[in-house]
Amino acid sequence: MSTVYTRPLGRLVEQLQRLPGVGPKTAQRLALHILKRPESEVQALAQALIEAKQQVGLCSVCFHLSAEPICDICRAPNRDNSVICVVADSRDVIALEKTREYRGKYHVLGGLISPMDGVGPDQLHVQPLIKRVSQPQVTEVILAISPSVEGETTTLYVGQLLKPFTRVTRIAFGLPMGGDLEYADEVTLARALEGRRELE
Amino acid sequence: MYLSSLSLRHFRNYIEQHVDFSAPKVILVGQNAQGKSNLLEGIELLSTLRSHRTSRDQDLIRDAEPIGQISAILERQSGSVDLKLTLRSNGRRTVAVNSEAVRRQLDFLGNLNAVQFSTLDLDIVRGGPAERRQWLDAVLIQLEPLAAYVLQQYQHVLKQRNALLKQHRVHGTPLDPQQLDLWNQQLATAGVRVIERRRRLLERLAPLAAHWHSRISGHHEQLQLVYQPNVEPEPQSPEAAQSHFLAQLQDKSTAEQYQGQTLVGPHRDEISMTLNQTPARQYGSQGQQRTLILALKLAELTLIDEVVGDPPLLLLDDVLAELDLNRQNQLLDAIQERFQTFITTTHLGAFDANWLHAAQILTVESGRLVWPKA
């Protein structure tokens, strides 16, 4: 395959192809596009890649992606210190932030418990979480972890550890908004039925 | 339900083949390795999205082609449905109903119901418990689409729990009792769902199978199917069943840690099959075992018909010629015109004349269908 491209182009296509969601065709399209752009633009892209990699690390408090030792969310004075939302990944923080409904703090575990992948509680940022939650100002921990097999185990595990310190809640699972009951899939519907609540 | 047409494109040894079915009985005749079973496999895939012959999509696609396609028009009592399955040699398969892409495969299952009967099915009697569980689960998925999810969930938890036990045994990683406890709970929750669904299904299937077996054997033999779960179900309450499950895990915990695998749960279920109180596996003759399988298949057929409210298709892959005339007639009598039946065979000679009557006969030659001259 690589003989089709002249060598530096082949290397670029190969590198692009390693990105998630990028197949051979997309990689080729992106590579050819990059070659067509002015050199300054390509420089900027290359620099952005390097800088992002070199400068972005993890927040020392919540383990969200951050260029500073402590991230913007943890430093924000107007955010609620008493609530911590626990998520698996930085992606989840971004998704929740987009709602603009949550004003508390976060804690990123950095994965889910999965013995198959060799991930146990020790590989996750669980100990720092316990330390944070043991502080008196924390009144609630919200577990916002997806309801997969691994997510469920992680939720239960973390929940058990935190319960002695504070109130622990988990987000609800069920029907998407604006969706008709009849269009919901069976698994979601069964799950929603399981998590039914008393009418208030 | 009734399959009115089928198209195969770069599927197995077919390049491009369209066929309209014009009779409730379709007989595919041809030498070995011409593509008769491939056609039935195509129908099976539309029904279950699984093939009993392979689990790799690559095997299903014609050599060197990137894409293989199976599409069909199915007449159901509720109307006509257009089904399409696209297989990719490197990539995920996609499914469409009435030309609209269906995101989740679960929504595709349950459109086409079919009962498959091939020579491999003798393993249900002769093979080990795994073969019997696989058979039961396949029926379950046809009847309750959610069962596919429940079974998959259980397998997933089981894998994770086994990985944890193995880490401990192989690498000497200390077993975190708190984590093990959580996997136990998850295993029990998922396991109880599997057990309960299997129990319910066998309760309905057993009398039907007994009825058909008795009828085919001329009322000489009594077939008994008994569910032998590894953990006894407690139909009264799922909570009781779960605590029972957890207690069993507790009992076996030393052995589990020693062996590094899960020893309790529905992955160790058995379904016992006895003829006149004697285990069919060891003592049944070839003929008795064939009758038993036929009875199981007829039980599946009638149960799906009853539950779904639309008669499923019957796929007979190379098995009809192996049945003697008496069993052939019993089968014919059972399906009548109600169940559309696809039959593959190398020769028509062994068939009772009644089977050939009003059947659509197609010849299969190296991946092509040949219509007889009118």
Tab-separated table of C-alpha atoms in Angstrom, chain B residues 106-262:
chain	number	residue	atom	x	y	z
B	106	LEU	CA	-31.408	-5.831	18.402
B	107	ASP	CA	-34.049	-3.970	16.382
B	108	PHE	CA	-33.315	-6.142	13.379
B	109	LEU	CA	-33.754	-9.433	15.196
B	110	GLY	CA	-37.282	-10.700	15.454
B	111	ASN	CA	-38.330	-9.612	11.975
B	112	LEU	CA	-37.702	-12.966	10.385
B	113	ASN	CA	-38.287	-16.038	12.508
B	114	ALA	CA	-36.848	-19.308	11.311
B	115	VAL	CA	-36.167	-22.756	12.701
B	116	GLN	CA	-33.005	-24.317	11.395
B	117	PHE	CA	-32.511	-28.070	11.223
B	118	SER	CA	-29.208	-29.397	9.932
B	119	THR	CA	-27.118	-32.513	10.444
B	120	LEU	CA	-25.070	-30.558	12.997
B	121	ASP	CA	-28.134	-30.450	15.230
B	122	LEU	CA	-27.533	-34.054	16.247
B	123	ASP	CA	-24.913	-32.530	18.541
B	124	ILE	CA	-27.753	-31.201	20.665
B	125	VAL	CA	-28.313	-34.786	21.813
B	126	ARG	CA	-24.824	-36.220	21.351
B	127	GLY	CA	-22.707	-33.255	22.369
B	128	GLY	CA	-22.007	-31.764	25.746
B	129	PRO	CA	-24.112	-29.396	27.848
B	130	ALA	CA	-22.688	-26.382	25.970
B	131	GLU	CA	-24.413	-27.528	22.777
B	132	ARG	CA	-27.740	-27.847	24.574
B	133	ARG	CA	-27.409	-24.427	26.200
B	134	GLN	CA	-26.559	-22.909	22.841
B	135	TRP	CA	-29.660	-24.452	21.308
B	136	LEU	CA	-31.906	-23.249	24.114
B	137	ASP	CA	-30.456	-19.735	24.026
B	138	ALA	CA	-30.945	-19.485	20.259
B	139	VAL	CA	-34.647	-20.276	20.698
B	140	LEU	CA	-34.820	-17.816	23.567
B	141	ILE	CA	-33.415	-14.985	21.467
B	142	GLN	CA	-35.984	-15.607	18.746
B	143	LEU	CA	-38.821	-15.393	21.236
B	144	GLU	CA	-37.550	-12.611	23.481
B	145	PRO	CA	-35.250	-10.139	21.724
B	146	LEU	CA	-34.171	-8.742	25.093
B	147	ALA	CA	-32.712	-12.154	25.955
B	148	ALA	CA	-29.833	-11.472	23.558
B	149	TYR	CA	-28.849	-8.548	25.754
B	150	VAL	CA	-29.334	-10.465	28.996
B	151	LEU	CA	-27.149	-13.345	27.784
B	152	GLN	CA	-24.467	-11.029	26.480
B	153	GLN	CA	-24.450	-9.111	29.751
B	154	TYR	CA	-23.976	-12.321	31.709
B	155	GLN	CA	-21.125	-13.487	29.473
B	156	HIS	CA	-19.456	-10.132	29.888
B	157	VAL	CA	-19.626	-10.160	33.684
B	158	LEU	CA	-18.427	-13.770	33.656
B	159	LYS	CA	-15.377	-12.846	31.562
B	160	GLN	CA	-14.475	-9.982	33.887
B	161	ARG	CA	-14.906	-12.096	36.974
B	162	ASN	CA	-12.816	-14.908	35.470
B	163	ALA	CA	-10.107	-12.397	34.591
B	164	LEU	CA	-10.039	-11.234	38.201
B	165	LEU	CA	-9.796	-14.797	39.545
B	166	LYS	CA	-7.123	-15.633	37.010
B	167	GLN	CA	-4.996	-12.611	37.915
B	168	HIS	CA	-5.025	-13.915	41.438
B	169	ARG	CA	-4.155	-17.490	40.491
B	170	VAL	CA	-1.598	-16.839	37.754
B	171	HIS	CA	0.091	-13.655	38.905
B	172	GLY	CA	-0.555	-13.998	42.594
B	173	THR	CA	-2.246	-10.588	42.684
B	174	PRO	CA	-4.005	-10.390	46.027
B	175	LEU	CA	-7.741	-10.814	45.568
B	176	ASP	CA	-9.509	-7.607	46.533
B	177	PRO	CA	-12.461	-8.950	48.530
B	178	GLN	CA	-14.433	-5.783	48.003
B	179	GLN	CA	-14.072	-5.935	44.236
B	180	LEU	CA	-14.808	-9.658	44.105
B	181	ASP	CA	-17.931	-9.008	46.119
B	182	LEU	CA	-19.162	-6.531	43.497
B	183	TRP	CA	-18.506	-8.926	40.626
B	184	ASN	CA	-20.369	-11.569	42.622
B	185	GLN	CA	-23.368	-9.282	42.890
B	186	GLN	CA	-23.260	-8.467	39.197
B	187	LEU	CA	-22.899	-12.135	38.294
B	188	ALA	CA	-25.836	-13.039	40.507
B	189	THR	CA	-28.069	-10.291	39.098
B	190	ALA	CA	-27.300	-11.159	35.469
B	191	GLY	CA	-27.230	-14.902	36.181
B	192	VAL	CA	-30.648	-14.962	37.801
B	193	ARG	CA	-32.107	-13.255	34.724
B	194	VAL	CA	-30.613	-15.924	32.465
B	195	ILE	CA	-31.786	-18.773	34.698
B	196	GLU	CA	-35.296	-17.383	34.952
B	197	ARG	CA	-35.657	-16.932	31.188
B	198	ARG	CA	-34.273	-20.396	30.446
B	199	ARG	CA	-36.570	-21.956	33.019
B	200	ARG	CA	-39.640	-20.223	31.613
B	201	LEU	CA	-38.776	-21.234	28.068
B	202	LEU	CA	-38.140	-24.889	28.863
B	203	GLU	CA	-41.374	-25.066	30.789
B	204	ARG	CA	-43.213	-24.209	27.584
B	205	LEU	CA	-40.977	-26.149	25.205
B	206	ALA	CA	-40.878	-29.461	27.108
B	207	PRO	CA	-44.553	-30.469	26.729
B	208	LEU	CA	-44.533	-29.558	23.024
B	209	ALA	CA	-41.395	-31.629	22.400
B	210	ALA	CA	-42.873	-34.541	24.351
B	211	HIS	CA	-46.036	-34.331	22.284
B	212	TRP	CA	-44.205	-34.389	18.965
B	213	HIS	CA	-41.821	-37.137	20.022
B	214	SER	CA	-44.635	-39.343	21.136
B	215	ARG	CA	-46.461	-38.749	17.874
B	216	ILE	CA	-43.472	-39.457	15.616
B	217	SER	CA	-42.436	-42.557	17.550
B	218	GLY	CA	-45.920	-43.976	17.256
B	219	HIS	CA	-46.556	-43.375	20.995
B	220	HIS	CA	-43.803	-45.826	21.939
B	221	GLU	CA	-41.467	-43.340	23.545
B	222	GLN	CA	-41.820	-40.690	26.175
B	223	LEU	CA	-39.434	-37.746	25.810
B	224	GLN	CA	-38.673	-35.715	28.895
B	225	LEU	CA	-36.772	-32.429	28.838
B	226	VAL	CA	-35.693	-31.208	32.251
B	227	TYR	CA	-33.847	-28.022	33.026
B	228	GLN	CA	-30.962	-28.746	35.387
B	229	PRO	CA	-29.708	-25.336	36.390
B	230	ASN	CA	-26.388	-24.989	38.167
B	231	VAL	CA	-28.141	-22.646	40.579
B	232	GLU	CA	-31.750	-23.504	41.359
B	233	PRO	CA	-34.195	-20.778	40.350
B	234	GLU	CA	-36.552	-19.205	42.865
B	235	PRO	CA	-39.381	-17.992	40.678
B	236	GLN	CA	-41.173	-16.362	43.626
B	237	SER	CA	-38.698	-13.541	44.038
B	238	PRO	CA	-35.574	-12.432	42.233
B	239	GLU	CA	-34.095	-11.281	45.558
B	240	ALA	CA	-34.329	-14.791	47.006
B	241	ALA	CA	-32.793	-16.201	43.830
B	242	GLN	CA	-29.921	-13.761	44.038
B	243	SER	CA	-29.103	-14.496	47.638
B	244	HIS	CA	-29.240	-18.184	46.830
B	245	PHE	CA	-26.816	-17.575	43.953
B	246	LEU	CA	-24.465	-15.593	46.221
B	247	ALA	CA	-24.540	-18.324	48.856
B	248	GLN	CA	-23.458	-20.857	46.224
B	249	LEU	CA	-20.596	-18.586	45.199
B	250	GLN	CA	-19.578	-18.404	48.838
B	251	ASP	CA	-19.559	-22.201	49.098
B	252	LYS	CA	-17.347	-22.573	46.060
B	253	SER	CA	-15.044	-19.643	46.735
B	254	THR	CA	-12.004	-21.725	47.706
B	255	ALA	CA	-12.319	-23.964	44.667
B	256	GLU	CA	-12.828	-20.943	42.424
B	257	GLN	CA	-9.695	-19.251	43.683
B	258	TYR	CA	-7.745	-22.456	43.269
B	259	GLN	CA	-8.937	-23.027	39.701
B	260	GLY	CA	-8.976	-19.377	38.730
B	261	GLN	CA	-12.433	-19.501	37.180
B	262	THR	CA	-16.100	-19.114	37.975
